[in-house]
């Protein structure tokens, strides 16, 4: 009971730090929501004006692409910045002076920022799947919110985003510098995982099947570009969640054992 009470206090403390002036509300969340909406609207308008080849239109299992590519990383940066700032401004010493169980800090941040990220993703998905077919019926006419693919995006994409935040916060526990953390994630996602597609076909296919983000995006409802080896979409999403959880645990353990000095 004491642990639950202390965790509740830690979560309330994190929420108290999020005043209306926090960049989470006026920058990070709006950008994360607006980016895929603006990009998809621009593509749809260009297709309708024959500026782009939009033949075939949008499919439901590709409707969350820009959310997976951009929004997840933008939302991850909220938790990464928050934990990094504890070191930058030396407030982590005050936090651990008041609460000696150090693991409560990253867990509370994951609960707060992970759920904010998941909620922002859910709103974005609803806007895309429910609104765009009505606004752009000639391009998004086949997209259905209530289809199997639509319902999967509705729950699995927020879950994927939550674990992307867990991954970022975990790496921050190991390297408390937001620029480095975001750079590492981007390098892996757009560098190493993209490079795997350039390997010889047989080797590239095997390597791709083990890539965390490729599996996570497949599990979140993206059109499959590889043969999953974890029993389908649910297994692929679970694999990504395990990888993210491992880094989160490693970062939490590191925080619990390290000495703190202001950056």
PDB file of C-alpha atoms in Angstrom:
ATOM      1  CA  UNK A   1       0.000   0.000   0.000  1.00  0.00           C
ATOM      2  CA  UNK A   2       2.838   2.354   0.858  1.00  0.00           C
ATOM      3  CA  UNK A   3       4.383   1.839  -2.583  1.00  0.00           C
ATOM      4  CA  UNK A   4       1.086   2.617  -4.323  1.00  0.00           C
ATOM      5  CA  UNK A   5       0.657   5.757  -2.228  1.00  0.00           C
ATOM      6  CA  UNK A   6       4.203   6.911  -2.959  1.00  0.00           C
ATOM      7  CA  UNK A   7       3.762   6.238  -6.672  1.00  0.00           C
ATOM      8  CA  UNK A   8       0.528   8.205  -6.632  1.00  0.00           C
ATOM      9  CA  UNK A   9       2.339  11.121  -5.018  1.00  0.00           C
ATOM     10  CA  UNK A  10       5.127  10.902  -7.590  1.00  0.00           C
ATOM     11  CA  UNK A  11       2.582  10.962 -10.422  1.00  0.00           C
ATOM     12  CA  UNK A  12       0.774  13.956  -8.890  1.00  0.00           C
ATOM     13  CA  UNK A  13       4.135  15.684  -8.553  1.00  0.00           C
ATOM     14  CA  UNK A  14       4.823  15.171 -12.266  1.00  0.00           C
ATOM     15  CA  UNK A  15       1.384  16.473 -13.164  1.00  0.00           C
ATOM     16  CA  UNK A  16       1.936  19.524 -10.974  1.00  0.00           C
ATOM     17  CA  UNK A  17       5.060  20.365 -12.988  1.00  0.00           C
ATOM     18  CA  UNK A  18       2.982  20.501 -16.174  1.00  0.00           C
ATOM     19  CA  UNK A  19       1.613  24.002 -15.891  1.00  0.00           C
ATOM     20  CA  UNK A  20      -0.147  25.648 -18.818  1.00  0.00           C
ATOM     21  CA  UNK A  21       3.191  27.199 -19.744  1.00  0.00           C
ATOM     22  CA  UNK A  22       4.820  23.805 -20.297  1.00  0.00           C
ATOM     23  CA  UNK A  23       6.045  23.245 -23.877  1.00  0.00           C
ATOM     24  CA  UNK A  24       4.256  19.902 -23.734  1.00  0.00           C
ATOM     25  CA  UNK A  25       0.939  21.723 -24.175  1.00  0.00           C
ATOM     26  CA  UNK A  26       1.846  24.583 -26.513  1.00  0.00           C
ATOM     27  CA  UNK A  27       4.478  22.858 -28.670  1.00  0.00           C
ATOM     28  CA  UNK A  28       5.036  19.118 -28.371  1.00  0.00           C
ATOM     29  CA  UNK A  29       1.464  17.789 -28.366  1.00  0.00           C
ATOM     30  CA  UNK A  30       0.153  20.287 -30.965  1.00  0.00           C
ATOM     31  CA  UNK A  31       3.066  19.535 -33.295  1.00  0.00           C
ATOM     32  CA  UNK A  32       2.653  15.778 -32.858  1.00  0.00           C
ATOM     33  CA  UNK A  33      -1.061  15.995 -33.678  1.00  0.00           C
ATOM     34  CA  UNK A  34      -0.751  18.572 -36.464  1.00  0.00           C
ATOM     35  CA  UNK A  35       2.134  17.002 -38.404  1.00  0.00           C
ATOM     36  CA  UNK A  36       0.362  13.864 -39.697  1.00  0.00           C
ATOM     37  CA  UNK A  37      -2.879  15.767 -40.234  1.00  0.00           C
ATOM     38  CA  UNK A  38      -1.204  18.494 -42.303  1.00  0.00           C
ATOM     39  CA  UNK A  39       0.956  16.023 -44.240  1.00  0.00           C
ATOM     40  CA  UNK A  40      -1.965  13.739 -45.072  1.00  0.00           C
ATOM     41  CA  UNK A  41      -4.167  16.703 -46.001  1.00  0.00           C
ATOM     42  CA  UNK A  42      -1.429  18.125 -48.244  1.00  0.00           C
ATOM     43  CA  UNK A  43      -0.973  14.789 -50.017  1.00  0.00           C
ATOM     44  CA  UNK A  44      -4.728  14.356 -50.429  1.00  0.00           C
ATOM     45  CA  UNK A  45      -5.161  17.881 -51.836  1.00  0.00           C
ATOM     46  CA  UNK A  46      -2.201  17.437 -54.182  1.00  0.00           C
ATOM     47  CA  UNK A  47      -3.603  14.108 -55.357  1.00  0.00           C
ATOM     48  CA  UNK A  48      -7.000  15.642 -55.972  1.00  0.00           C
ATOM     49  CA  UNK A  49      -5.383  18.416 -58.013  1.00  0.00           C
ATOM     50  CA  UNK A  50      -3.340  15.825 -59.946  1.00  0.00           C
ATOM     51  CA  UNK A  51      -0.118  17.286 -58.593  1.00  0.00           C
ATOM     52  CA  UNK A  52       0.738  13.855 -57.156  1.00  0.00           C
ATOM     53  CA  UNK A  53      -0.158  10.389 -58.333  1.00  0.00           C
ATOM     54  CA  UNK A  54      -2.821   9.407 -55.833  1.00  0.00           C
ATOM     55  CA  UNK A  55      -4.212   6.555 -57.890  1.00  0.00           C
ATOM     56  CA  UNK A  56      -5.603   3.852 -55.671  1.00  0.00           C
ATOM     57  CA  UNK A  57      -6.183   6.163 -52.731  1.00  0.00           C
ATOM     58  CA  UNK A  58      -5.400   5.570 -49.055  1.00  0.00           C
ATOM     59  CA  UNK A  59      -5.854   2.214 -47.333  1.00  0.00           C
ATOM     60  CA  UNK A  60      -6.719   1.886 -43.663  1.00  0.00           C
ATOM     61  CA  UNK A  61      -3.564  -0.064 -42.834  1.00  0.00           C
ATOM     62  CA  UNK A  62      -1.433   2.775 -44.186  1.00  0.00           C
ATOM     63  CA  UNK A  63      -3.385   5.656 -42.648  1.00  0.00           C
ATOM     64  CA  UNK A  64      -1.230   5.840 -39.527  1.00  0.00           C
ATOM     65  CA  UNK A  65       2.081   6.025 -41.370  1.00  0.00           C
ATOM     66  CA  UNK A  66       2.949   9.648 -40.615  1.00  0.00           C
ATOM     67  CA  UNK A  67       1.869   9.218 -37.001  1.00  0.00           C
ATOM     68  CA  UNK A  68       4.343   6.359 -36.643  1.00  0.00           C
ATOM     69  CA  UNK A  69       7.107   8.206 -38.457  1.00  0.00           C
ATOM     70  CA  UNK A  70       6.895  11.622 -36.779  1.00  0.00           C
ATOM     71  CA  UNK A  71       4.388  11.857 -33.935  1.00  0.00           C
ATOM     72  CA  UNK A  72       5.807   9.018 -31.878  1.00  0.00           C
ATOM     73  CA  UNK A  73       9.278  10.580 -31.766  1.00  0.00           C
ATOM     74  CA  UNK A  74       7.949  14.094 -31.083  1.00  0.00           C
ATOM     75  CA  UNK A  75       5.832  12.800 -28.191  1.00  0.00           C
ATOM     76  CA  UNK A  76       8.735  10.732 -26.872  1.00  0.00           C
ATOM     77  CA  UNK A  77      10.760  13.938 -26.562  1.00  0.00           C
ATOM     78  CA  UNK A  78       8.402  15.208 -23.844  1.00  0.00           C
ATOM     79  CA  UNK A  79       9.360  12.496 -21.369  1.00  0.00           C
ATOM     80  CA  UNK A  80      12.990  12.589 -22.471  1.00  0.00           C
ATOM     81  CA  UNK A  81      13.235  16.349 -21.900  1.00  0.00           C
ATOM     82  CA  UNK A  82      11.454  16.157 -18.563  1.00  0.00           C
ATOM     83  CA  UNK A  83      13.806  13.530 -17.137  1.00  0.00           C
ATOM     84  CA  UNK A  84      16.881  15.229 -18.608  1.00  0.00           C
ATOM     85  CA  UNK A  85      15.872  18.545 -17.060  1.00  0.00           C
ATOM     86  CA  UNK A  86      15.944  16.941 -13.624  1.00  0.00           C
ATOM     87  CA  UNK A  87      19.699  16.585 -14.139  1.00  0.00           C
ATOM     88  CA  UNK A  88      20.206  19.876 -15.940  1.00  0.00           C
ATOM     89  CA  UNK A  89      18.659  21.899 -13.132  1.00  0.00           C
ATOM     90  CA  UNK A  90      19.823  19.543 -10.327  1.00  0.00           C
ATOM     91  CA  UNK A  91      16.228  19.032  -9.153  1.00  0.00           C
ATOM     92  CA  UNK A  92      16.826  15.289  -9.144  1.00  0.00           C
ATOM     93  CA  UNK A  93      18.764  15.739  -5.898  1.00  0.00           C
ATOM     94  CA  UNK A  94      15.717  17.353  -4.294  1.00  0.00           C
ATOM     95  CA  UNK A  95      13.436  14.625  -5.597  1.00  0.00           C
ATOM     96  CA  UNK A  96      15.622  11.865  -4.205  1.00  0.00           C
ATOM     97  CA  UNK A  97      16.046  13.752  -0.953  1.00  0.00           C
ATOM     98  CA  UNK A  98      12.277  13.689  -0.493  1.00  0.00           C
ATOM     99  CA  UNK A  99      11.780  10.162  -1.856  1.00  0.00           C
ATOM    100  CA  UNK A 100      14.633   7.697  -1.498  1.00  0.00           C
ATOM    101  CA  UNK A 101      13.082   5.092  -3.785  1.00  0.00           C
ATOM    102  CA  UNK A 102      14.648   6.366  -6.959  1.00  0.00           C
ATOM    103  CA  UNK A 103      12.736   4.128  -9.332  1.00  0.00           C
ATOM    104  CA  UNK A 104       9.570   6.105  -8.613  1.00  0.00           C
ATOM    105  CA  UNK A 105      10.816   9.081 -10.658  1.00  0.00           C
ATOM    106  CA  UNK A 106      11.165   7.382 -14.076  1.00  0.00           C
ATOM    107  CA  UNK A 107       8.061   5.264 -13.484  1.00  0.00           C
ATOM    108  CA  UNK A 108       5.987   8.348 -12.660  1.00  0.00           C
ATOM    109  CA  UNK A 109       7.316  10.136 -15.733  1.00  0.00           C
ATOM    110  CA  UNK A 110       6.450   7.138 -17.904  1.00  0.00           C
ATOM    111  CA  UNK A 111       2.915   7.031 -16.529  1.00  0.00           C
ATOM    112  CA  UNK A 112       2.367  10.751 -17.126  1.00  0.00           C
ATOM    113  CA  UNK A 113       4.184  11.284 -20.405  1.00  0.00           C
ATOM    114  CA  UNK A 114       3.417   7.831 -21.778  1.00  0.00           C
ATOM    115  CA  UNK A 115      -0.303   8.348 -21.256  1.00  0.00           C
ATOM    116  CA  UNK A 116      -0.167  11.883 -22.684  1.00  0.00           C
ATOM    117  CA  UNK A 117       1.571  10.466 -25.762  1.00  0.00           C
ATOM    118  CA  UNK A 118      -0.966   7.650 -26.079  1.00  0.00           C
ATOM    119  CA  UNK A 119      -3.903  10.067 -25.719  1.00  0.00           C
ATOM    120  CA  UNK A 120      -2.491  12.476 -28.317  1.00  0.00           C
ATOM    121  CA  UNK A 121      -1.981   9.559 -30.699  1.00  0.00           C
ATOM    122  CA  UNK A 122      -5.528   8.337 -30.151  1.00  0.00           C
ATOM    123  CA  UNK A 123      -6.941  11.788 -30.955  1.00  0.00           C
ATOM    124  CA  UNK A 124      -4.841  11.973 -34.116  1.00  0.00           C
ATOM    125  CA  UNK A 125      -5.931   8.531 -35.276  1.00  0.00           C
ATOM    126  CA  UNK A 126      -9.606   9.369 -34.695  1.00  0.00           C
ATOM    127  CA  UNK A 127      -9.276  12.597 -36.696  1.00  0.00           C
ATOM    128  CA  UNK A 128      -7.605  10.764 -39.573  1.00  0.00           C
ATOM    129  CA  UNK A 129      -9.845   7.708 -39.690  1.00  0.00           C
ATOM    130  CA  UNK A 130     -13.142   9.437 -38.943  1.00  0.00           C
ATOM    131  CA  UNK A 131     -12.629  12.866 -40.499  1.00  0.00           C
ATOM    132  CA  UNK A 132     -10.490  12.392 -43.581  1.00  0.00           C
ATOM    133  CA  UNK A 133     -12.816   9.936 -45.403  1.00  0.00           C
ATOM    134  CA  UNK A 134     -15.560  12.590 -45.161  1.00  0.00           C
ATOM    135  CA  UNK A 135     -13.325  15.497 -46.221  1.00  0.00           C
ATOM    136  CA  UNK A 136     -11.366  13.634 -48.912  1.00  0.00           C
ATOM    137  CA  UNK A 137     -13.705  10.824 -50.056  1.00  0.00           C
ATOM    138  CA  UNK A 138     -11.949  10.460 -53.405  1.00  0.00           C
ATOM    139  CA  UNK A 139      -8.605   9.694 -51.710  1.00  0.00           C
ATOM    140  CA  UNK A 140      -9.598   8.367 -48.272  1.00  0.00           C
ATOM    141  CA  UNK A 141     -12.884   6.761 -49.253  1.00  0.00           C
ATOM    142  CA  UNK A 142     -11.707   3.207 -48.479  1.00  0.00           C
ATOM    143  CA  UNK A 143     -10.478   4.094 -44.979  1.00  0.00           C
ATOM    144  CA  UNK A 144     -12.851   2.819 -42.285  1.00  0.00           C
ATOM    145  CA  UNK A 145     -12.574   3.509 -38.578  1.00  0.00           C
ATOM    146  CA  UNK A 146     -14.669   0.480 -37.654  1.00  0.00           C
ATOM    147  CA  UNK A 147     -12.851  -2.001 -39.903  1.00  0.00           C
ATOM    148  CA  UNK A 148     -10.465  -4.530 -38.374  1.00  0.00           C
ATOM    149  CA  UNK A 149      -7.477  -2.484 -39.554  1.00  0.00           C
ATOM    150  CA  UNK A 150      -9.043   0.735 -38.239  1.00  0.00           C
ATOM    151  CA  UNK A 151      -9.790  -0.698 -34.819  1.00  0.00           C
ATOM    152  CA  UNK A 152      -6.259  -2.028 -34.606  1.00  0.00           C
ATOM    153  CA  UNK A 153      -4.836   1.439 -35.281  1.00  0.00           C
ATOM    154  CA  UNK A 154      -7.206   2.809 -32.674  1.00  0.00           C
ATOM    155  CA  UNK A 155      -5.738   0.762 -29.815  1.00  0.00           C
ATOM    156  CA  UNK A 156      -2.383  -0.553 -31.005  1.00  0.00           C
ATOM    157  CA  UNK A 157      -0.888   2.731 -32.245  1.00  0.00           C
ATOM    158  CA  UNK A 158      -1.368   4.466 -28.852  1.00  0.00           C
ATOM    159  CA  UNK A 159       0.157   1.406 -27.164  1.00  0.00           C
ATOM    160  CA  UNK A 160       3.117   1.562 -29.559  1.00  0.00           C
ATOM    161  CA  UNK A 161       3.558   5.279 -28.808  1.00  0.00           C
ATOM    162  CA  UNK A 162       3.477   4.591 -25.063  1.00  0.00           C
ATOM    163  CA  UNK A 163       6.336   2.117 -25.400  1.00  0.00           C
ATOM    164  CA  UNK A 164       8.299   4.495 -27.646  1.00  0.00           C
ATOM    165  CA  UNK A 165       8.123   6.906 -24.698  1.00  0.00           C
ATOM    166  CA  UNK A 166       9.276   4.105 -22.387  1.00  0.00           C
ATOM    167  CA  UNK A 167      12.226   3.486 -24.682  1.00  0.00           C
ATOM    168  CA  UNK A 168      13.174   7.171 -24.711  1.00  0.00           C
ATOM    169  CA  UNK A 169      12.882   7.580 -20.943  1.00  0.00           C
ATOM    170  CA  UNK A 170      14.912   4.407 -20.427  1.00  0.00           C
ATOM    171  CA  UNK A 171      17.737   5.623 -22.648  1.00  0.00           C
ATOM    172  CA  UNK A 172      17.604   8.973 -20.829  1.00  0.00           C
ATOM    173  CA  UNK A 173      18.276   7.110 -17.594  1.00  0.00           C
ATOM    174  CA  UNK A 174      21.465   5.862 -19.224  1.00  0.00           C
ATOM    175  CA  UNK A 175      22.369   9.104 -21.049  1.00  0.00           C
ATOM    176  CA  UNK A 176      20.551  12.106 -19.529  1.00  0.00           C
ATOM    177  CA  UNK A 177      20.984  14.374 -22.552  1.00  0.00           C
ATOM    178  CA  UNK A 178      17.846  14.893 -24.657  1.00  0.00           C
ATOM    179  CA  UNK A 179      19.652  15.674 -27.920  1.00  0.00           C
ATOM    180  CA  UNK A 180      21.736  12.530 -27.657  1.00  0.00           C
ATOM    181  CA  UNK A 181      18.738  10.356 -26.755  1.00  0.00           C
ATOM    182  CA  UNK A 182      16.580  11.599 -29.624  1.00  0.00           C
ATOM    183  CA  UNK A 183      19.577  11.306 -31.953  1.00  0.00           C
ATOM    184  CA  UNK A 184      20.196   7.699 -30.914  1.00  0.00           C
ATOM    185  CA  UNK A 185      16.555   6.757 -31.513  1.00  0.00           C
ATOM    186  CA  UNK A 186      16.468   8.535 -34.888  1.00  0.00           C
ATOM    187  CA  UNK A 187      19.766   6.943 -35.917  1.00  0.00           C
ATOM    188  CA  UNK A 188      18.437   3.509 -35.116  1.00  0.00           C
ATOM    189  CA  UNK A 189      15.001   4.043 -36.659  1.00  0.00           C
ATOM    190  CA  UNK A 190      16.014   5.851 -39.857  1.00  0.00           C
ATOM    191  CA  UNK A 191      19.632   4.757 -40.111  1.00  0.00           C
ATOM    192  CA  UNK A 192      20.230   1.197 -38.993  1.00  0.00           C
ATOM    193  CA  UNK A 193      16.729  -0.120 -39.679  1.00  0.00           C
ATOM    194  CA  UNK A 194      16.643   1.562 -43.090  1.00  0.00           C
ATOM    195  CA  UNK A 195      20.129   0.301 -43.891  1.00  0.00           C
ATOM    196  CA  UNK A 196      19.000  -3.274 -43.189  1.00  0.00           C
ATOM    197  CA  UNK A 197      16.866  -3.071 -46.343  1.00  0.00           C
ATOM    198  CA  UNK A 198      20.046  -2.516 -48.377  1.00  0.00           C
ATOM    199  CA  UNK A 199      21.645  -5.769 -47.291  1.00  0.00           C
ATOM    200  CA  UNK A 200      21.541  -8.812 -49.590  1.00  0.00           C
ATOM    201  CA  UNK A 201      17.979 -10.050 -49.811  1.00  0.00           C
ATOM    202  CA  UNK A 202      18.324 -13.194 -47.702  1.00  0.00           C
ATOM    203  CA  UNK A 203      20.346 -11.476 -44.984  1.00  0.00           C
ATOM    204  CA  UNK A 204      18.270  -8.289 -45.124  1.00  0.00           C
ATOM    205  CA  UNK A 205      15.005 -10.175 -44.671  1.00  0.00           C
ATOM    206  CA  UNK A 206      16.303 -11.967 -41.586  1.00  0.00           C
ATOM    207  CA  UNK A 207      17.753  -8.787 -40.069  1.00  0.00           C
ATOM    208  CA  UNK A 208      14.549  -6.830 -40.772  1.00  0.00           C
ATOM    209  CA  UNK A 209      12.483  -9.414 -38.915  1.00  0.00           C
ATOM    210  CA  UNK A 210      14.390  -8.572 -35.729  1.00  0.00           C
ATOM    211  CA  UNK A 211      14.297  -4.780 -36.068  1.00  0.00           C
ATOM    212  CA  UNK A 212      12.321  -3.331 -33.113  1.00  0.00           C
ATOM    213  CA  UNK A 213      10.672  -0.386 -34.871  1.00  0.00           C
ATOM    214  CA  UNK A 214       9.731  -2.419 -37.928  1.00  0.00           C
ATOM    215  CA  UNK A 215       8.025  -4.922 -35.644  1.00  0.00           C
ATOM    216  CA  UNK A 216       6.430  -2.219 -33.534  1.00  0.00           C
ATOM    217  CA  UNK A 217       4.979  -0.412 -36.530  1.00  0.00           C
ATOM    218  CA  UNK A 218       3.702  -3.665 -38.001  1.00  0.00           C
ATOM    219  CA  UNK A 219       2.095  -4.465 -34.653  1.00  0.00           C
ATOM    220  CA  UNK A 220       0.586  -0.985 -34.469  1.00  0.00           C
ATOM    221  CA  UNK A 221      -1.323  -1.576 -37.691  1.00  0.00           C
ATOM    222  CA  UNK A 222       1.001  -0.522 -40.490  1.00  0.00           C
ATOM    223  CA  UNK A 223       0.885  -2.442 -43.767  1.00  0.00           C
ATOM    224  CA  UNK A 224       3.343  -5.363 -43.362  1.00  0.00           C
ATOM    225  CA  UNK A 225       6.512  -5.094 -45.416  1.00  0.00           C
ATOM    226  CA  UNK A 226       8.123  -8.221 -43.973  1.00  0.00           C
ATOM    227  CA  UNK A 227       7.135 -11.649 -42.785  1.00  0.00           C
ATOM    228  CA  UNK A 228       6.654 -11.460 -38.998  1.00  0.00           C
ATOM    229  CA  UNK A 229       8.451 -14.078 -36.908  1.00  0.00           C
ATOM    230  CA  UNK A 230       6.669 -13.424 -33.623  1.00  0.00           C
ATOM    231  CA  UNK A 231       3.309 -14.923 -34.485  1.00  0.00           C
ATOM    232  CA  UNK A 232       1.717 -11.967 -36.253  1.00  0.00           C
ATOM    233  CA  UNK A 233       0.929  -8.356 -35.405  1.00  0.00           C
ATOM    234  CA  UNK A 234       0.326  -8.930 -31.694  1.00  0.00           C
ATOM    235  CA  UNK A 235       3.603 -10.780 -31.315  1.00  0.00           C
ATOM    236  CA  UNK A 236       5.481  -8.069 -33.200  1.00  0.00           C
ATOM    237  CA  UNK A 237       4.027  -5.367 -30.958  1.00  0.00           C
ATOM    238  CA  UNK A 238       4.875  -7.434 -27.881  1.00  0.00           C
ATOM    239  CA  UNK A 239       8.454  -7.812 -29.123  1.00  0.00           C
ATOM    240  CA  UNK A 240       8.838  -4.048 -29.426  1.00  0.00           C
ATOM    241  CA  UNK A 241       7.289  -3.604 -25.984  1.00  0.00           C
ATOM    242  CA  UNK A 242       9.807  -6.039 -24.487  1.00  0.00           C
ATOM    243  CA  UNK A 243      12.743  -4.222 -26.112  1.00  0.00           C
ATOM    244  CA  UNK A 244      11.444  -0.872 -24.822  1.00  0.00           C
ATOM    245  CA  UNK A 245      10.827  -2.341 -21.358  1.00  0.00           C
ATOM    246  CA  UNK A 246      14.378  -3.723 -21.194  1.00  0.00           C
ATOM    247  CA  UNK A 247      15.845  -0.282 -21.903  1.00  0.00           C
ATOM    248  CA  UNK A 248      13.449   1.301 -19.421  1.00  0.00           C
ATOM    249  CA  UNK A 249      14.504  -1.141 -16.695  1.00  0.00           C
ATOM    250  CA  UNK A 250      18.192  -0.621 -17.504  1.00  0.00           C
ATOM    251  CA  UNK A 251      17.758   3.140 -17.310  1.00  0.00           C
ATOM    252  CA  UNK A 252      15.838   2.881 -14.035  1.00  0.00           C
ATOM    253  CA  UNK A 253      18.505   0.654 -12.501  1.00  0.00           C
ATOM    254  CA  UNK A 254      21.190   3.080 -13.662  1.00  0.00           C
ATOM    255  CA  UNK A 255      19.325   5.981 -12.045  1.00  0.00           C
ATOM    256  CA  UNK A 256      19.048   4.027  -8.808  1.00  0.00           C
ATOM    257  CA  UNK A 257      22.781   3.431  -8.608  1.00  0.00           C
ATOM    258  CA  UNK A 258      24.469   6.511 -10.017  1.00  0.00           C
ATOM    259  CA  UNK A 259      25.836   9.546  -8.193  1.00  0.00           C
ATOM    260  CA  UNK A 260      24.341  12.840  -9.265  1.00  0.00           C
ATOM    261  CA  UNK A 261      26.132  16.019 -10.209  1.00  0.00           C
ATOM    262  CA  UNK A 262      24.648  18.980 -12.049  1.00  0.00           C
ATOM    263  CA  UNK A 263      25.360  19.008 -15.795  1.00  0.00           C
TER     264      UNK A 263
END
